[in-house]
Every structure is written in structure tokens, then in C-alpha cells.
GROMACS .gro file of C-alpha atoms in nm:
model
  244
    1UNK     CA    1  10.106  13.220  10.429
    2UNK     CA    2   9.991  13.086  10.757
    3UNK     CA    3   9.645  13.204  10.675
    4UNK     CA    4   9.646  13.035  10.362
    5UNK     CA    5   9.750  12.720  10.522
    6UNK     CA    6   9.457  12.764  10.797
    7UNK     CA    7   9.188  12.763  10.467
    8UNK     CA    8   9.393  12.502  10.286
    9UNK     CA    9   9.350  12.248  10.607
   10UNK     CA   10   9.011  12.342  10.599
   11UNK     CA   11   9.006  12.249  10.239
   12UNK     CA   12   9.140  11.924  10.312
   13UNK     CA   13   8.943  11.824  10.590
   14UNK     CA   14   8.610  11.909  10.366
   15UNK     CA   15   8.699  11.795  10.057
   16UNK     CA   16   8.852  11.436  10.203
   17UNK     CA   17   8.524  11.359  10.444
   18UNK     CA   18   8.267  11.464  10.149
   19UNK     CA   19   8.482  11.326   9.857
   20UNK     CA   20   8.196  11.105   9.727
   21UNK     CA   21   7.968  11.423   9.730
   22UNK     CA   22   8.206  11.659   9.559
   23UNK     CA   23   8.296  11.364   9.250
   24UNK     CA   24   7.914  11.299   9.243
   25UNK     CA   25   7.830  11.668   9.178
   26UNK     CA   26   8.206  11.729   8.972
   27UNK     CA   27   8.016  11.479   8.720
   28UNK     CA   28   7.819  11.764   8.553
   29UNK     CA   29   8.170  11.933   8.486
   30UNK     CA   30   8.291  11.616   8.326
   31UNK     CA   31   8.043  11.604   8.092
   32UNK     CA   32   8.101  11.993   7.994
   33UNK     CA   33   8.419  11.890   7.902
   34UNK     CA   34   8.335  11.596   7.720
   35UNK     CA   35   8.048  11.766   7.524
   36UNK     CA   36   8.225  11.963   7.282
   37UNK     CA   37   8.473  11.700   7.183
   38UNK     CA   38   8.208  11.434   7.044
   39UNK     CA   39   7.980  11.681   6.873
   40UNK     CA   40   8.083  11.831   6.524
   41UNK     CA   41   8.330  12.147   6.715
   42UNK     CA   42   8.676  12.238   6.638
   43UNK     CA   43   8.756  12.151   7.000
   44UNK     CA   44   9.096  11.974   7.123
   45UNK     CA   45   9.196  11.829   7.486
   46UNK     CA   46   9.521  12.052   7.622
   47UNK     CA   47   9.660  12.039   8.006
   48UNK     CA   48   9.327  11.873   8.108
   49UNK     CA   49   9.100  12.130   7.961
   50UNK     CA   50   8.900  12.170   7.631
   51UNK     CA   51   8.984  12.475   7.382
   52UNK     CA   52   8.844  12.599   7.063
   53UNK     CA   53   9.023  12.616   6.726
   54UNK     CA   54   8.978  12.933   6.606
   55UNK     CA   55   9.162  12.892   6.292
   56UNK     CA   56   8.919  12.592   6.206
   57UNK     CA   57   8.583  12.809   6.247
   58UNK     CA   58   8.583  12.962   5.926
   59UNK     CA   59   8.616  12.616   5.689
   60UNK     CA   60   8.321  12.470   5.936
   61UNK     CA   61   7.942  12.495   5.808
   62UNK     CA   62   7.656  12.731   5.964
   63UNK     CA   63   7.497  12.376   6.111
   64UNK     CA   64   7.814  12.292   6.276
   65UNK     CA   65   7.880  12.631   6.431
   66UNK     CA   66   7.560  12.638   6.551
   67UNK     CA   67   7.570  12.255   6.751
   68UNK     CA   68   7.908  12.429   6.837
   69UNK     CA   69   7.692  12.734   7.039
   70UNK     CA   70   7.471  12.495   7.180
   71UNK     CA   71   7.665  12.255   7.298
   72UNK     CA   72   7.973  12.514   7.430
   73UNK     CA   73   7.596  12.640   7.652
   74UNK     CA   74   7.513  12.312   7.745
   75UNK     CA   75   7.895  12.242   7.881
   76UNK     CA   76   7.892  12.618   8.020
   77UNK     CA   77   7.545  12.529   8.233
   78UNK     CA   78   7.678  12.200   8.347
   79UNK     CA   79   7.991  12.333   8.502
   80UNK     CA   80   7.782  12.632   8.653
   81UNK     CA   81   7.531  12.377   8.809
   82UNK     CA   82   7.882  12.147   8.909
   83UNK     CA   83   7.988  12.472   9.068
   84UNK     CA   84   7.658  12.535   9.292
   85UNK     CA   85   7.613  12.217   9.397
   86UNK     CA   86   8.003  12.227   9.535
   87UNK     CA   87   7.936  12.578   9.683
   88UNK     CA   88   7.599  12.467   9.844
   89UNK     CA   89   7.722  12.186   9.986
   90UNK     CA   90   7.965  12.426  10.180
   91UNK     CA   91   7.733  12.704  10.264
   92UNK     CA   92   7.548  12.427  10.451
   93UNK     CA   93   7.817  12.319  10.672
   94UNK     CA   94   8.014  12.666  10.717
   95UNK     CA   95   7.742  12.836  10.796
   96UNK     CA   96   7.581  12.590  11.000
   97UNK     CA   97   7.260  12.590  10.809
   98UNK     CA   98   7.037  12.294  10.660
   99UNK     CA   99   7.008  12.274  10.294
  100UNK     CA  100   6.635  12.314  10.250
  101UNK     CA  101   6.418  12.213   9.945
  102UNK     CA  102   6.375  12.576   9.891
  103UNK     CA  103   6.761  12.617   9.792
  104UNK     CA  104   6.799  12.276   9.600
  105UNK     CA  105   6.478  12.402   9.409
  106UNK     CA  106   6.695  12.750   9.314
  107UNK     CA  107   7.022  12.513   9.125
  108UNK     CA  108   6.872  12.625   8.815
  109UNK     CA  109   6.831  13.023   8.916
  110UNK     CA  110   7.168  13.003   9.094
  111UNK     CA  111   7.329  12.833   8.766
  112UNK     CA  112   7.152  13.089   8.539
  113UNK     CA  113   7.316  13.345   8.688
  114UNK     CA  114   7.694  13.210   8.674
  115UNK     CA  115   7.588  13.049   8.350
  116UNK     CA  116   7.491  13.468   8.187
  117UNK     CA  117   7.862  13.551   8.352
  118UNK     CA  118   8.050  13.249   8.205
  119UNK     CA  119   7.895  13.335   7.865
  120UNK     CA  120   7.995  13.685   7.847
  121UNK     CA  121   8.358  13.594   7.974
  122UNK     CA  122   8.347  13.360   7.674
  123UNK     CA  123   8.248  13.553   7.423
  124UNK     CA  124   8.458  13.821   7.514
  125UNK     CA  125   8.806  13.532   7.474
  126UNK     CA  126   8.623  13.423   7.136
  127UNK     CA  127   8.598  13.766   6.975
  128UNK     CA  128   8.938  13.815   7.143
  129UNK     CA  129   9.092  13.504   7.006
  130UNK     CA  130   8.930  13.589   6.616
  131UNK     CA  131   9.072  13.977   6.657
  132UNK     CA  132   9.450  13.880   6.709
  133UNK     CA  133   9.455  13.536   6.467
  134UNK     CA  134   9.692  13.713   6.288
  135UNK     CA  135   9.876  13.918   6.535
  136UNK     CA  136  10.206  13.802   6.633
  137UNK     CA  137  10.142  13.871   6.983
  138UNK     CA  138   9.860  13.703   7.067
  139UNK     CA  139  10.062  13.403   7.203
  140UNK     CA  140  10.164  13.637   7.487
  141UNK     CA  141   9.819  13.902   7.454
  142UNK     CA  142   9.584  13.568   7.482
  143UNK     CA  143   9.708  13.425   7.789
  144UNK     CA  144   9.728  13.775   7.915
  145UNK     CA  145   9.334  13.841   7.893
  146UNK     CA  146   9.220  13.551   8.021
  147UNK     CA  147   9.438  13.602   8.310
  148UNK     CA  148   9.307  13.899   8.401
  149UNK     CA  149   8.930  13.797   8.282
  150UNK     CA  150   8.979  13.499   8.552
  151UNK     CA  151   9.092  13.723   8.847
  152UNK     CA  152   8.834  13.965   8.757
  153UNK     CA  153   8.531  13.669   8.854
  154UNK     CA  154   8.739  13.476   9.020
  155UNK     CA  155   8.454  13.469   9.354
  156UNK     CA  156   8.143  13.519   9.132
  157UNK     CA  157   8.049  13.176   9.183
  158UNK     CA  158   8.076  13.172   9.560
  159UNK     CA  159   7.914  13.538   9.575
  160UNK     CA  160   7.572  13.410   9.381
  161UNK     CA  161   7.546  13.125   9.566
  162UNK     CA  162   7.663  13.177   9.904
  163UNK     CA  163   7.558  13.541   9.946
  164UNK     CA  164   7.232  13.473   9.693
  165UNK     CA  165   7.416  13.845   9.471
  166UNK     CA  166   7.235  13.924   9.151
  167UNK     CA  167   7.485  13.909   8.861
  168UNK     CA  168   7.633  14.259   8.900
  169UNK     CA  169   7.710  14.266   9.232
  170UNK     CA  170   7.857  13.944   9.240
  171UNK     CA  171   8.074  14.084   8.978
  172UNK     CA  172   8.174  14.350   9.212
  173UNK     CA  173   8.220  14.138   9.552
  174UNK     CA  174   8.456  13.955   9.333
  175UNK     CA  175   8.666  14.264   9.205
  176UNK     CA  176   8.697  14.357   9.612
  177UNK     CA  177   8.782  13.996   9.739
  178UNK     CA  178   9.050  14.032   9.487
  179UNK     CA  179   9.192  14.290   9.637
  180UNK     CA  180   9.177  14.152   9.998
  181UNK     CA  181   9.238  13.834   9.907
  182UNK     CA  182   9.470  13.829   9.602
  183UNK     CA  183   9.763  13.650   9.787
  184UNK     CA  184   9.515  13.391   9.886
  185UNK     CA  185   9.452  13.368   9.500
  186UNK     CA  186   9.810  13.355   9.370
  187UNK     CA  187   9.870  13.040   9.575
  188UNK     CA  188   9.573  12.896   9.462
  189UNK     CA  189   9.657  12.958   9.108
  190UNK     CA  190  10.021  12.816   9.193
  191UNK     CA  191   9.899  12.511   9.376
  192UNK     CA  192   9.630  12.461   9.102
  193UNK     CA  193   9.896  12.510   8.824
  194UNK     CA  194  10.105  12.210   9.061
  195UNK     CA  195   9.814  12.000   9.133
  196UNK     CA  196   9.738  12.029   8.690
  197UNK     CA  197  10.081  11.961   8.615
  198UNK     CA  198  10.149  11.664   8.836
  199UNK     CA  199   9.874  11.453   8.685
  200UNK     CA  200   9.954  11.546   8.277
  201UNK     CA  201  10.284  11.477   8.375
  202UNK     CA  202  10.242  11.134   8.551
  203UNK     CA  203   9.962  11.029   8.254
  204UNK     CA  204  10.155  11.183   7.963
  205UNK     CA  205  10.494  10.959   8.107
  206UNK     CA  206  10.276  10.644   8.173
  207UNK     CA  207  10.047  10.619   7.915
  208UNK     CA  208  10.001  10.689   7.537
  209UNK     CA  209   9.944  11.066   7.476
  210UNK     CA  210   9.594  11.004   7.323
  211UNK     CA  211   9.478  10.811   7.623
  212UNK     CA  212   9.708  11.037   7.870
  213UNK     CA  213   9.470  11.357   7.745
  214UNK     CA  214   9.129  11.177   7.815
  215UNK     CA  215   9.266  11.064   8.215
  216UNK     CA  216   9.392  11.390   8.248
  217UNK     CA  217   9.087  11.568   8.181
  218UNK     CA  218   8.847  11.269   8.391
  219UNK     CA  219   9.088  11.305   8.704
  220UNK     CA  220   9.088  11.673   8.644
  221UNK     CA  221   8.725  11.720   8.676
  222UNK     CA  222   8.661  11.486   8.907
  223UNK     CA  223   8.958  11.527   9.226
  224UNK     CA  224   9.141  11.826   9.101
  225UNK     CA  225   8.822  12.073   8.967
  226UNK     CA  226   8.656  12.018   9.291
  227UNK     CA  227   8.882  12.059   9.534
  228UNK     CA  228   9.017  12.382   9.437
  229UNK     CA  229   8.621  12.511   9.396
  230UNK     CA  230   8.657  12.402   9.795
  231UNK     CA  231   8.944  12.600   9.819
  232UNK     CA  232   8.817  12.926   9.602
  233UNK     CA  233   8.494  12.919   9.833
  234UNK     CA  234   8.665  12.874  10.196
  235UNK     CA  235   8.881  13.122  10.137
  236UNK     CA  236   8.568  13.371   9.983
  237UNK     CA  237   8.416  13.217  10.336
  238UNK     CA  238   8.704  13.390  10.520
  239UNK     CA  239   8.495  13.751  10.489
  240UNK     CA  240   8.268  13.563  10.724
  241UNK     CA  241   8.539  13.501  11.037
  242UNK     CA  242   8.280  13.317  11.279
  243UNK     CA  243   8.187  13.055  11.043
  244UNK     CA  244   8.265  12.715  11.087
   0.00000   0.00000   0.00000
């Protein structure tokens, strides 16, 4: 736990000093969330996040599912690129380095990468969710996957960008940082799971539940989202003990 808290002050002290930087670049994610709920998808606003109806995509048209691919891409990419701009900000200062022209210049090639992983891993909870529509289970199956689909790239992000890993072996750097690091994880997942609950609970008892879903999800993606992509990064950053 004490190491934990060593990476959370670090957190704190990172996220609090660049807090204009991380909102600026957390705007990207905001509009990924936004996306699919004012184009024609069978999209709703839960706990701050967006989800798709899977009982709703058979009755929708072939033009409608496909602006529902495109635009689920374009919100995919835009959380990607929201995710390397977080993680380059702190590969500059923890590894003491200058961002240079040359990096800002590879966003795209950095968020292509996380963007292919993202798609797969979403794919892979659609085909999931369309398999078990009718299974009893899937209530406890669903949650179950993406669970484990979450752990598995939990550090993918922070291994493309940070360590500059093709797809595959970020894929693999994030199955072992699991392993080192799973405790680290669990109490991110329980202070994220906090951090989410706090705010729907405070806007769902303050406000009117329409307008209560719509704060959730802005103060979500812009506070909560990036601070714990500051937190999932320091504490991939801990493989590298003399960086400050």
C-alpha cells in the first residue's frame, strides 16, 4: 500500500500543477463520448460512460449502423489521441526529456496503434454482447469479459507511447505489468470505481437525472478520465525506478 501511495502523491502533484494541460487534451475524450449520442446510434449515458443497445441494432437501418461504425471509430480515435497526449505529456517530465516536434508529429502513429487495439477489444464485447442477448447469464458473463478484457490492456496505452512498442508487444508488456503490478491495479480500479461513484451520486441527488447523466459524463472526462490515465501511467513508470 505504501507504494501505491508513493505513485498516487505523484499523481497528485502532476495532475494538480498541469490540470489545464490534462482538461485541454481530456477534450478529445469528451467529444468520443458525446459523438455517439447525437448521431443516429442506439447509444445511452450510464455511470458517466456511453454504451450500446444491442437489443436496438437489429430494428435500426444499414445507413444508421453504418454512421454507428464510423462514428463509434471516430470516438475510439479521439480517446486514443486524449490518451497520448496525457501519456506524452508525462514521458516528458518523468523521463526528463523535451517533447520534440518529432514526437508531437507521431500523435497520429501513436493513436493508430491504441486506436487498432481499442477496436479489436470492441468488437470482441459487441460480438460478445449479440452471442449471450438471450442467455440468462450474461448479466453476470458481460461484466465478467470486459473485466478481464480491461486487465488484459490495461498498460497498452502507456507501453506504445512511452516505450514507442508496436501493437503486439505492447499487448504483452501489459499482460506482465499485470502481473507485477496487479495490486497497484486493484486500487486503481477501487479508487476509480470511488472517484465514478462520488460524482453520479452528488449529480444524480442534486440535479434532474437527465441533466445529472450529461455532468456526470463532462466532469468524468474532463477531472476524473485524466487523472487516473496519470495514475495508470506513473505507476507503468514505476518499471523505470530512476525516473523522476
Amino acid at each position: 500500500m505504501a507504494g501505491f501511495k508513493k505513485v498516487l502523491d505523484y499523481t497528485w502533484i502532476f495532475y494538480s500543477k498541469r490540470l489545464a494541460l490534462t482538461v485541454l487534451f481530456s477534450i478529445p475524450a469528451l467529444v468520443a463520448f458525446l459523438i455517439p449520442i447525437f448521431v443516429a446510434a442506439p447509444s445511452y449515458v450510464a455511470l458517466g460512460g456511453v454504451f450500446i443497445r444491442t437489443g436496438s441494432v437489429p430494428d435500426i437501418s444499414q445507413l444508421n449502423l453504418a454512421i454507428t461504425i464510423f462514428s463509434y471509430l471516430i470516438s475510439l480515435f479521439l480517446i486514443a489521441d486524449s490518451l497520448v497526449n496525457i501519456n506524452l505529456l508525462i514521458k516528458s517530465k518523468r523521463t526528463q526529456t523535451t517533447i520534440s516536434s518529432e514526437i508531437f508529429s507521431g500523435l497520429t502513429h501513436y493513436a493508430t496503434k491504441i486506436l487498432y487495439v481499442f477496436t479489436i477489444v470492441a468488437l470482441l464485447i459487441f460480438v460478445f454482447q449479440l452471442a449471450t442477448f438471450d442467455i440468462l447469464l450474461q448479466s453476470i458473463l458481460f461484466p465478467l469479459l470486459l473485466l478481464a478484457l480491461s486487465l488484459l490492456t490495461f498498460f497498452v496505452a502507456p507501453a506504445i507511447v512511452i516505450d514507442n512498442m508496436d501493437t503486439m508487444h505492447a499487448l504483452w508488456a501489459s499482460y506482465q505489468m499485470l502481473l507485477r503490478k496487479g495490486l497497484f491495479v486493484l486500487y486503481w480500479i477501487l479508487l476509480g470505481f470511488a472517484l465514478l461513484s462520488i460524482v453520479g451520486l452528488v449529480s444524480f441527488a442534486l440535479l434532474p437525472s437527465s441533466i445529472a447523466s450529461f455532468l456526470t459524463l463532462i466532469i468524468n472526462s474532463l477531472f476524473i478520465f485524466p487523472f487516473l490515465t496519470v495514475l495508470q501511467t506513473q505507476i507503468y513508470m514505476e518499471k523505470y525506478p530512476l525516473a523522476h
